[in-house]
Amino acid sequence: MANSKKKHILFWGFIILLYVFFLLNILKGMSDEFVIRISVVSSLTLLILLIRSTYAYTSTLLTPGLIFLISFYLFQNGQILLYSLSVDFNTFYINKFGAKIVEASIFSSISNVIAAYAYFVKSRKSSDARRISKIDYLDRNSIAILAYKSFWIMGAVAIPLIIVKFGVSLKGGYQAVRILEGCIPQIISFVEYLFPLFAFLSLIYCSEKKVKVTRMFFIIWLLLTSMCGDRTTGLSGLLLVFFLNYKFSSSQGKTKSAFIKLIVAAFLLLLMIRIAGSYRSNASISDANFENSLVVDVVSELGFSVVPLLNIMEICPSTVSIQYGYEYLLSFIGGCIPTFLDPTGTVKTINGMSRSFEDFQSLYLNFDSFGFGWSLNADAYYNFGWYGLISIFFICLIIFHYLGNTSFKNVSKDFYLYEVCALLFMWITLPRRDSYYLWKAIVYCVVFMQFYITIFTKKRV
């Protein structure tokens, strides 16, 4: 079976090399519309085939890794997909970079296939059995007590803070929240970052009574977070909460009712993505418009992350130099070392240097003030140009190593389930961010939490 897997890896590697050669060479001289449509359709086809191959090997379909892969596709390719199919949506920003749409569609198409290939490469039949942690040998009840206490300690800071942010957003919109966040001390931001981690830990380890209380306050925090501009983070957290509820309800024989709740929750989340996206752009919920279908609006809203790629292709390397991995290095250092632990301010300076892209919009372009954001594709292109596609492969290998291909329902190790939920919560929006958040999630969600639980949980099984 191992030899069969290796043969399939080599086969798909060869197919992808042919695909890259086809997009970069064979399509030259053809019309822009044809190139965009062919690249997008072929990319989606190969992505589906790779998912099918992964399923054929693992016999598992709905996995944390697949959820990330779908997120990766929608964020990087959503608007290009709509554009290639001539679907009516707001193309204002895409049209501003009209000369780069073909290049961006080819880059995104190759990136999607590479991500799916990484998913297949990291697939394995017994991922759950290989992810036994030393935490699983500690007393479960002691971990539950620690998780619940820590949830409320962090919540004493995080919940009032998000209420303040929500109040600010009602008065000043998305931009006002970003200004407020810039004034918050780093230690407070650190506590806020840990709050959802202890929420997931409590949802997995605690008794049913405590789980209900945790779920209620966590959902409130997530809803307010989504309405303060960080819509996809808040809403992805809600999705994971419902997934956990589905998992535990299924184990108690309540599969049908849990599944219905999951479907209803997914539909409501789509509506909320639409509302939150309109709120971000218009600064007022009452100004939100709903001219298109729900699916089109959601795909368009998520797929806005292609704009940073168009942006960087417009100015790099003509105006801004390719970084040759320097920005990746700065992001790695900044993501691994908390700024509040560095009294010299060096890490804070490094973080600022790694986020030079945040100034591109004001320095080289004249657009709206809400900000384009960033993306993994833009980050890869900024670091290595077209060779950045290789870095996308290695980044996705790291991600799928941790997320694995075991379904939520079949994960039997509690701490592994926590890892998957916490990392997916942090990474489901990673395609619209930079590599800093990749390393930060690993350090805090995995390394820090293992250390924290080991130190404060003395009793062993």
Short mmCIF file of C-alpha atoms in Angstrom, two decimals:
data_model
loop_
_atom_site.label_atom_id
_atom_site.label_comp_id
_atom_site.label_asym_id
_atom_site.label_seq_id
_atom_site.Cartn_x
_atom_site.Cartn_y
_atom_site.Cartn_z
CA MET A 1 0.00 0.00 0.00
CA ALA A 2 2.90 2.34 0.78
CA ASN A 3 4.36 1.71 -2.70
CA SER A 4 0.95 2.42 -4.24
CA LYS A 5 0.80 5.75 -2.40
CA LYS A 6 4.28 6.68 -3.63
CA LYS A 7 3.29 5.86 -7.20
CA HIS A 8 0.22 8.08 -6.92
CA ILE A 9 2.34 10.90 -5.46
CA LEU A 10 4.76 10.64 -8.39
CA PHE A 11 1.89 10.41 -10.88
CA TRP A 12 0.17 13.53 -9.56
CA GLY A 13 3.49 15.35 -9.32
CA PHE A 14 4.08 14.68 -13.00
CA ILE A 15 0.54 15.80 -13.90
CA ILE A 16 1.03 19.07 -12.00
CA LEU A 17 4.33 19.76 -13.77
CA LEU A 18 2.57 19.27 -17.11
CA TYR A 19 -0.25 21.52 -15.92
CA VAL A 20 2.15 24.30 -14.93
CA PHE A 21 3.94 24.03 -18.29
CA PHE A 22 0.58 24.15 -20.09
CA LEU A 23 -0.61 27.30 -18.30
CA LEU A 24 2.69 29.17 -18.58
CA ASN A 25 3.56 28.26 -22.17
CA ILE A 26 0.81 26.67 -24.27
CA LEU A 27 -1.79 29.39 -23.59
CA LYS A 28 0.43 32.25 -24.73
CA GLY A 29 -1.12 34.33 -27.50
CA MET A 30 -4.70 33.29 -26.73
CA SER A 31 -7.39 35.74 -25.62
CA ASP A 32 -7.43 36.85 -21.99
CA GLU A 33 -10.99 35.62 -21.48
CA PHE A 34 -10.11 32.16 -22.80
CA VAL A 35 -6.96 31.87 -20.67
CA ILE A 36 -8.79 32.90 -17.51
CA ARG A 37 -11.64 30.47 -18.13
CA ILE A 38 -9.37 27.54 -19.02
CA SER A 39 -7.05 28.09 -16.05
CA VAL A 40 -9.91 28.37 -13.57
CA VAL A 41 -11.93 25.41 -14.87
CA SER A 42 -8.89 23.15 -15.21
CA SER A 43 -7.70 24.10 -11.72
CA LEU A 44 -11.06 23.28 -10.16
CA THR A 45 -11.18 19.98 -12.06
CA LEU A 46 -7.73 18.90 -10.86
CA LEU A 47 -8.54 19.99 -7.31
CA ILE A 48 -11.67 17.83 -7.28
CA LEU A 49 -9.75 14.86 -8.73
CA LEU A 50 -7.06 15.20 -6.06
CA ILE A 51 -9.71 15.31 -3.34
CA ARG A 52 -11.25 12.19 -4.86
CA SER A 53 -7.85 10.44 -4.87
CA THR A 54 -7.34 11.37 -1.23
CA TYR A 55 -10.77 10.00 -0.36
CA ALA A 56 -10.06 6.78 -2.27
CA TYR A 57 -6.90 6.30 -0.22
CA THR A 58 -8.20 7.31 3.22
CA SER A 59 -11.94 6.43 2.94
CA THR A 60 -12.61 9.69 4.79
CA LEU A 61 -14.19 12.71 3.13
CA LEU A 62 -15.13 15.52 5.52
CA THR A 63 -11.89 16.29 7.35
CA PRO A 64 -10.29 19.37 8.93
CA GLY A 65 -7.76 19.33 6.10
CA LEU A 66 -10.51 19.38 3.47
CA ILE A 67 -12.24 22.28 5.22
CA PHE A 68 -9.00 24.25 5.06
CA LEU A 69 -8.54 23.32 1.39
CA ILE A 70 -12.04 24.57 0.55
CA SER A 71 -11.30 27.75 2.48
CA PHE A 72 -8.01 28.11 0.59
CA TYR A 73 -9.82 27.83 -2.74
CA LEU A 74 -12.64 30.24 -1.91
CA PHE A 75 -10.37 32.92 -0.48
CA GLN A 76 -7.77 32.75 -3.25
CA ASN A 77 -10.00 31.96 -6.20
CA GLY A 78 -13.60 32.91 -5.37
CA GLN A 79 -13.83 36.14 -7.34
CA ILE A 80 -11.75 34.79 -10.23
CA LEU A 81 -14.16 31.84 -10.48
CA LEU A 82 -17.15 34.19 -10.68
CA TYR A 83 -15.28 36.42 -13.14
CA SER A 84 -14.41 33.49 -15.43
CA LEU A 85 -18.03 32.31 -15.47
CA SER A 86 -19.31 35.84 -16.23
CA VAL A 87 -21.36 35.86 -13.03
CA ASP A 88 -22.62 39.30 -12.03
CA PHE A 89 -20.86 40.64 -8.90
CA ASN A 90 -18.94 43.74 -7.81
CA THR A 91 -15.86 43.70 -10.08
CA PHE A 92 -14.72 47.23 -9.25
CA TYR A 93 -11.44 46.22 -7.60
CA ILE A 94 -10.62 43.43 -10.04
CA ASN A 95 -11.16 45.78 -12.97
CA LYS A 96 -8.75 48.30 -11.43
CA PHE A 97 -5.99 45.75 -12.00
CA GLY A 98 -7.25 44.59 -15.40
CA ALA A 99 -3.78 44.08 -16.86
CA LYS A 100 -2.90 41.55 -14.14
CA ILE A 101 -6.07 39.44 -14.07
CA VAL A 102 -4.66 36.80 -16.43
CA GLU A 103 -1.43 36.44 -14.44
CA ALA A 104 -3.34 36.31 -11.15
CA SER A 105 -5.75 33.67 -12.46
CA ILE A 106 -2.85 31.47 -13.60
CA PHE A 107 -0.95 31.95 -10.32
CA SER A 108 -4.06 31.21 -8.23
CA SER A 109 -4.99 28.20 -10.36
CA ILE A 110 -1.56 26.62 -9.93
CA SER A 111 -1.60 27.48 -6.22
CA ASN A 112 -4.95 25.72 -5.74
CA VAL A 113 -3.70 22.54 -7.39
CA ILE A 114 -0.45 22.61 -5.39
CA ALA A 115 -2.45 22.96 -2.14
CA ALA A 116 -4.63 19.98 -3.10
CA TYR A 117 -1.49 18.00 -3.97
CA ALA A 118 -0.02 18.76 -0.53
CA TYR A 119 -3.30 17.53 1.00
CA PHE A 120 -2.94 14.25 -0.89
CA VAL A 121 0.77 13.88 0.00
CA LYS A 122 0.05 14.25 3.75
CA SER A 123 -2.97 11.92 3.70
CA ARG A 124 -2.67 8.73 5.70
CA LYS A 125 -4.97 5.97 6.87
CA SER A 126 -4.15 6.06 10.58
CA SER A 127 -3.50 9.73 11.34
CA ASP A 128 -5.40 9.62 14.62
CA ALA A 129 -3.29 6.75 16.00
CA ARG A 130 -0.09 8.67 15.27
CA ARG A 131 -1.18 11.79 17.14
CA ILE A 132 -1.12 10.55 20.73
CA SER A 133 0.18 13.36 22.94
CA LYS A 134 1.75 13.19 26.37
CA ILE A 135 -1.24 15.27 27.48
CA ASP A 136 -3.43 12.21 26.88
CA TYR A 137 -1.62 10.47 29.76
CA LEU A 138 -2.55 13.19 32.26
CA ASP A 139 -5.68 13.07 34.39
CA ARG A 140 -8.63 14.17 32.27
CA ASN A 141 -10.59 15.68 35.16
CA SER A 142 -7.61 17.82 36.20
CA ILE A 143 -7.31 19.13 32.65
CA ALA A 144 -11.04 19.92 32.64
CA ILE A 145 -10.75 21.96 35.85
CA LEU A 146 -7.71 23.83 34.53
CA ALA A 147 -9.39 24.52 31.18
CA TYR A 148 -12.60 25.88 32.74
CA LYS A 149 -10.78 28.11 35.23
CA SER A 150 -8.50 29.44 32.50
CA PHE A 151 -11.50 30.05 30.23
CA TRP A 152 -13.02 32.39 32.81
CA ILE A 153 -9.73 34.09 33.66
CA MET A 154 -9.16 34.89 29.98
CA GLY A 155 -12.84 35.62 29.50
CA ALA A 156 -12.75 38.28 32.22
CA VAL A 157 -10.58 40.25 29.79
CA ALA A 158 -11.73 39.03 26.37
CA ILE A 159 -15.51 39.36 26.81
CA PRO A 160 -15.58 42.98 28.10
CA LEU A 161 -12.99 43.88 25.44
CA ILE A 162 -15.10 42.54 22.58
CA ILE A 163 -18.13 44.39 23.94
CA VAL A 164 -16.11 47.62 23.86
CA LYS A 165 -14.96 46.83 20.31
CA PHE A 166 -18.54 46.21 19.23
CA GLY A 167 -19.63 49.53 20.69
CA VAL A 168 -16.80 51.30 18.86
CA SER A 169 -17.74 49.56 15.60
CA LEU A 170 -21.33 50.79 15.87
CA LYS A 171 -20.10 54.37 16.11
CA GLY A 172 -17.03 54.40 13.88
CA GLY A 173 -17.17 51.25 11.78
CA TYR A 174 -14.43 48.78 10.90
CA GLN A 175 -11.62 51.33 10.76
CA ALA A 176 -12.35 52.61 14.28
CA VAL A 177 -11.97 49.06 15.65
CA ARG A 178 -8.58 48.71 13.96
CA ILE A 179 -7.43 52.00 15.53
CA LEU A 180 -8.60 50.81 18.97
CA GLU A 181 -6.76 47.50 18.58
CA GLY A 182 -3.56 49.40 17.86
CA CYS A 183 -3.83 51.04 21.30
CA ILE A 184 -4.38 47.82 23.26
CA PRO A 185 -1.34 46.60 25.32
CA GLN A 186 0.31 43.46 23.94
CA ILE A 187 -0.35 41.46 27.11
CA ILE A 188 -4.09 42.14 26.74
CA SER A 189 -3.98 41.04 23.11
CA PHE A 190 -2.17 37.87 24.21
CA VAL A 191 -4.90 37.07 26.75
CA GLU A 192 -7.55 37.72 24.10
CA TYR A 193 -5.73 35.35 21.73
CA LEU A 194 -5.75 32.58 24.36
CA PHE A 195 -9.46 32.92 25.15
CA PRO A 196 -10.78 30.81 22.23
CA LEU A 197 -8.09 28.19 22.87
CA PHE A 198 -9.33 27.60 26.41
CA ALA A 199 -12.89 27.70 25.10
CA PHE A 200 -12.19 24.75 22.79
CA LEU A 201 -10.32 22.95 25.56
CA SER A 202 -13.33 23.38 27.87
CA LEU A 203 -15.81 22.26 25.19
CA ILE A 204 -13.84 19.03 24.76
CA TYR A 205 -12.83 18.17 28.34
CA CYS A 206 -15.55 19.58 30.63
CA SER A 207 -18.84 18.12 31.83
CA GLU A 208 -22.04 18.73 29.86
CA LYS A 209 -23.24 21.42 32.27
CA LYS A 210 -20.01 23.42 31.98
CA VAL A 211 -19.92 22.85 28.23
CA LYS A 212 -23.32 24.54 27.87
CA VAL A 213 -22.13 27.61 29.80
CA THR A 214 -18.85 27.74 27.87
CA ARG A 215 -20.66 27.36 24.55
CA MET A 216 -23.09 30.18 25.32
CA PHE A 217 -20.43 32.76 26.22
CA PHE A 218 -18.09 31.62 23.45
CA ILE A 219 -20.85 31.98 20.85
CA ILE A 220 -21.60 35.50 22.09
CA TRP A 221 -17.91 36.38 21.80
CA LEU A 222 -17.72 34.89 18.30
CA LEU A 223 -20.82 36.74 17.10
CA LEU A 224 -19.51 40.06 18.37
CA THR A 225 -16.10 39.31 16.83
CA SER A 226 -17.68 38.72 13.43
CA MET A 227 -19.52 42.04 13.64
CA CYS A 228 -16.33 43.93 14.54
CA GLY A 229 -14.70 43.31 11.17
CA ASP A 230 -13.05 39.94 11.83
CA ARG A 231 -16.03 38.22 10.25
CA THR A 232 -14.44 35.03 8.93
CA THR A 233 -12.61 34.31 12.19
CA GLY A 234 -15.77 34.73 14.25
CA LEU A 235 -17.94 32.75 11.88
CA SER A 236 -15.42 29.93 11.44
CA GLY A 237 -15.34 29.60 15.23
CA LEU A 238 -19.12 29.24 15.24
CA LEU A 239 -18.87 26.53 12.61
CA LEU A 240 -16.38 24.60 14.76
CA VAL A 241 -18.59 24.95 17.83
CA PHE A 242 -21.46 23.40 15.86
CA PHE A 243 -19.17 20.66 14.56
CA LEU A 244 -18.17 19.76 18.12
CA ASN A 245 -21.81 19.72 19.13
CA TYR A 246 -22.52 17.42 16.19
CA LYS A 247 -19.66 15.09 17.16
CA PHE A 248 -20.68 14.71 20.80
CA SER A 249 -24.41 14.52 20.02
CA SER A 250 -23.73 11.78 17.46
CA SER A 251 -21.81 9.78 20.05
CA GLN A 252 -24.88 10.01 22.31
CA GLY A 253 -27.24 8.68 19.62
CA LYS A 254 -28.66 12.09 18.64
CA THR A 255 -27.26 12.05 15.11
CA LYS A 256 -30.40 13.17 13.26
CA SER A 257 -31.18 16.21 15.41
CA ALA A 258 -27.49 17.19 15.54
CA PHE A 259 -27.23 16.99 11.75
CA ILE A 260 -30.31 19.18 11.27
CA LYS A 261 -28.85 21.74 13.67
CA LEU A 262 -25.57 21.67 11.73
CA ILE A 263 -27.33 22.33 8.40
CA VAL A 264 -29.38 25.19 9.86
CA ALA A 265 -26.27 26.65 11.48
CA ALA A 266 -24.35 26.48 8.19
CA PHE A 267 -27.13 28.36 6.39
CA LEU A 268 -27.25 31.04 9.10
CA LEU A 269 -23.47 31.40 8.90
CA LEU A 270 -23.72 32.06 5.16
CA LEU A 271 -26.22 34.82 5.86
CA MET A 272 -23.95 36.29 8.51
CA ILE A 273 -20.94 36.29 6.19
CA ARG A 274 -23.04 38.27 3.74
CA ILE A 275 -24.23 40.76 6.37
CA ALA A 276 -20.81 41.13 7.98
CA GLY A 277 -19.16 41.70 4.61
CA SER A 278 -21.63 44.43 3.70
CA TYR A 279 -21.15 45.98 7.13
CA ARG A 280 -17.39 46.08 6.68
CA SER A 281 -17.65 47.88 3.34
CA ASN A 282 -20.51 50.22 4.21
CA ALA A 283 -19.78 50.77 7.94
CA SER A 284 -23.46 50.34 8.76
CA ILE A 285 -25.67 47.27 8.80
CA SER A 286 -28.62 49.35 7.60
CA ASP A 287 -26.63 50.24 4.46
CA ALA A 288 -26.05 46.61 3.51
CA ASN A 289 -27.42 45.66 0.10
CA PHE A 290 -28.35 42.20 -1.15
CA GLU A 291 -28.55 42.49 -4.90
CA ASN A 292 -27.08 39.08 -5.75
CA SER A 293 -27.85 35.54 -4.65
CA LEU A 294 -26.63 34.33 -1.28
CA VAL A 295 -24.02 31.97 -2.76
CA VAL A 296 -22.66 34.57 -5.18
CA ASP A 297 -22.36 37.18 -2.44
CA VAL A 298 -20.56 34.78 -0.09
CA VAL A 299 -18.12 33.55 -2.76
CA SER A 300 -17.48 37.15 -3.84
CA GLU A 301 -16.96 38.30 -0.25
CA LEU A 302 -14.52 35.50 0.58
CA GLY A 303 -12.81 35.70 -2.81
CA PHE A 304 -11.87 39.34 -2.32
CA SER A 305 -8.46 38.04 -1.19
CA VAL A 306 -7.38 37.86 -4.83
CA VAL A 307 -7.10 41.67 -4.78
CA PRO A 308 -3.88 41.67 -2.68
CA LEU A 309 -2.31 39.35 -5.28
CA LEU A 310 -3.37 41.71 -8.07
CA ASN A 311 -1.98 44.57 -6.00
CA ILE A 312 1.46 43.03 -5.46
CA MET A 313 1.70 41.88 -9.09
CA GLU A 314 1.02 45.47 -10.13
CA ILE A 315 3.91 46.94 -8.12
CA CYS A 316 6.38 44.05 -7.78
CA PRO A 317 9.09 43.91 -9.04
CA SER A 318 8.65 47.18 -10.97
CA THR A 319 8.25 49.38 -7.86
CA VAL A 320 8.77 47.06 -4.88
CA SER A 321 11.59 44.52 -4.85
CA ILE A 322 11.07 40.77 -4.48
CA GLN A 323 12.08 39.81 -0.93
CA TYR A 324 13.76 36.44 -1.63
CA GLY A 325 12.40 34.98 1.61
CA TYR A 326 13.34 37.91 3.87
CA GLU A 327 9.72 38.70 4.71
CA TYR A 328 9.11 34.99 5.45
CA LEU A 329 12.04 35.03 7.88
CA LEU A 330 10.75 38.12 9.67
CA SER A 331 7.27 36.57 9.93
CA PHE A 332 8.74 33.39 11.39
CA ILE A 333 10.62 35.30 14.10
CA GLY A 334 7.65 37.53 14.90
CA GLY A 335 5.22 34.61 14.97
CA CYS A 336 7.31 32.53 17.37
CA ILE A 337 8.26 35.18 19.96
CA PRO A 338 5.57 37.16 21.88
CA THR A 339 6.28 40.89 21.77
CA PHE A 340 5.47 41.40 25.47
CA LEU A 341 8.32 39.04 26.40
CA ASP A 342 10.84 41.28 24.65
CA PRO A 343 11.60 44.43 26.70
CA THR A 344 14.02 45.69 24.04
CA GLY A 345 11.25 46.12 21.46
CA THR A 346 13.23 44.17 18.86
CA VAL A 347 10.44 41.69 18.13
CA LYS A 348 7.92 44.52 17.76
CA THR A 349 10.25 46.18 15.25
CA ILE A 350 10.62 42.90 13.36
CA ASN A 351 6.83 42.52 13.26
CA GLY A 352 6.51 45.99 11.80
CA MET A 353 9.14 45.22 9.16
CA SER A 354 7.39 41.96 8.23
CA ARG A 355 4.16 43.87 7.61
CA SER A 356 5.54 46.38 5.13
CA PHE A 357 2.80 45.30 2.73
CA GLU A 358 0.23 47.13 4.87
CA ASP A 359 1.60 50.43 3.52
CA PHE A 360 1.41 49.49 -0.16
CA GLN A 361 -2.18 50.66 -0.55
CA SER A 362 -1.47 54.16 0.75
CA LEU A 363 1.97 54.49 -0.86
CA TYR A 364 1.29 53.22 -4.37
CA LEU A 365 -2.49 53.11 -4.81
CA ASN A 366 -5.46 55.35 -4.19
CA PHE A 367 -8.30 53.19 -2.90
CA ASP A 368 -10.75 52.88 -0.01
CA SER A 369 -9.51 53.13 3.55
CA PHE A 370 -10.77 49.74 4.80
CA GLY A 371 -7.68 47.98 3.42
CA PHE A 372 -7.16 45.15 0.97
CA GLY A 373 -5.58 42.87 3.55
CA TRP A 374 -3.13 40.21 2.39
CA SER A 375 -3.10 36.57 1.31
CA LEU A 376 -0.83 33.53 1.19
CA ASN A 377 -0.59 33.90 -2.58
CA ALA A 378 0.37 37.57 -2.34
CA ASP A 379 2.85 36.69 0.41
CA ALA A 380 4.42 33.98 -1.75
CA TYR A 381 4.68 36.27 -4.78
CA TYR A 382 6.14 39.09 -2.67
CA ASN A 383 8.85 36.74 -1.36
CA PHE A 384 9.81 34.78 -4.47
CA GLY A 385 7.76 35.95 -7.45
CA TRP A 386 6.44 33.03 -9.47
CA TYR A 387 8.78 30.68 -7.59
CA GLY A 388 6.66 31.49 -4.54
CA LEU A 389 4.36 28.70 -5.70
CA ILE A 390 6.97 26.29 -4.33
CA SER A 391 6.71 27.91 -0.89
CA ILE A 392 2.91 27.47 -1.06
CA PHE A 393 3.49 23.72 -1.31
CA PHE A 394 5.70 23.58 1.79
CA ILE A 395 3.37 25.83 3.79
CA CYS A 396 0.45 23.56 2.93
CA LEU A 397 2.48 20.48 3.91
CA ILE A 398 2.94 21.97 7.39
CA ILE A 399 -0.75 22.81 7.65
CA PHE A 400 -1.98 19.39 6.56
CA HIS A 401 0.55 17.69 8.84
CA TYR A 402 -1.25 19.19 11.82
CA LEU A 403 -4.82 19.08 10.54
CA GLY A 404 -4.54 15.57 9.16
CA ASN A 405 -7.31 13.81 7.28
CA THR A 406 -9.26 12.21 10.14
CA SER A 407 -12.90 13.28 10.39
CA PHE A 408 -14.06 15.15 13.48
CA LYS A 409 -16.40 12.29 14.26
CA ASN A 410 -13.59 9.70 14.34
CA VAL A 411 -11.02 11.62 16.39
CA SER A 412 -10.70 9.68 19.66
CA LYS A 413 -7.82 11.49 21.40
CA ASP A 414 -9.04 14.54 23.28
CA PHE A 415 -5.95 16.70 22.96
CA TYR A 416 -5.64 15.92 19.24
CA LEU A 417 -9.26 17.01 18.84
CA TYR A 418 -8.39 20.23 20.66
CA GLU A 419 -5.34 20.76 18.40
CA VAL A 420 -7.41 20.28 15.27
CA CYS A 421 -10.17 22.65 16.42
CA ALA A 422 -7.80 25.34 17.68
CA LEU A 423 -5.54 25.24 14.63
CA LEU A 424 -8.41 25.12 12.16
CA PHE A 425 -9.98 28.09 13.97
CA MET A 426 -6.73 30.04 13.57
CA TRP A 427 -5.94 28.79 10.06
CA ILE A 428 -9.29 28.75 8.30
CA THR A 429 -8.66 32.43 7.48
CA LEU A 430 -4.91 31.93 6.89
CA PRO A 431 -5.37 32.08 3.08
CA ARG A 432 -6.26 35.77 3.49
CA ARG A 433 -3.35 36.48 5.85
CA ASP A 434 0.45 36.06 5.86
CA SER A 435 2.78 33.33 7.14
CA TYR A 436 3.18 35.09 10.51
CA TYR A 437 -0.14 33.55 11.57
CA LEU A 438 1.01 30.06 10.57
CA TRP A 439 3.87 30.06 13.08
CA LYS A 440 1.97 31.96 15.76
CA ALA A 441 -0.80 29.34 15.78
CA ILE A 442 1.64 26.42 16.11
CA VAL A 443 3.55 28.09 18.96
CA TYR A 444 0.49 29.09 21.01
CA CYS A 445 -2.12 26.46 20.12
CA VAL A 446 0.23 23.49 20.40
CA VAL A 447 3.57 24.25 22.09
CA PHE A 448 2.36 26.77 24.68
CA MET A 449 -0.79 24.81 25.56
CA GLN A 450 1.14 21.56 26.02
CA PHE A 451 3.57 23.37 28.32
CA TYR A 452 0.77 25.12 30.23
CA ILE A 453 -1.24 21.94 30.82
CA THR A 454 1.84 19.92 31.78
CA ILE A 455 2.94 22.53 34.34
CA PHE A 456 -0.43 23.01 36.02
CA THR A 457 -1.80 19.46 35.80
CA LYS A 458 0.14 17.36 38.29
CA LYS A 459 -2.12 14.37 38.75
CA ARG A 460 -1.47 11.49 36.35
CA VAL A 461 -3.67 8.61 35.30
#
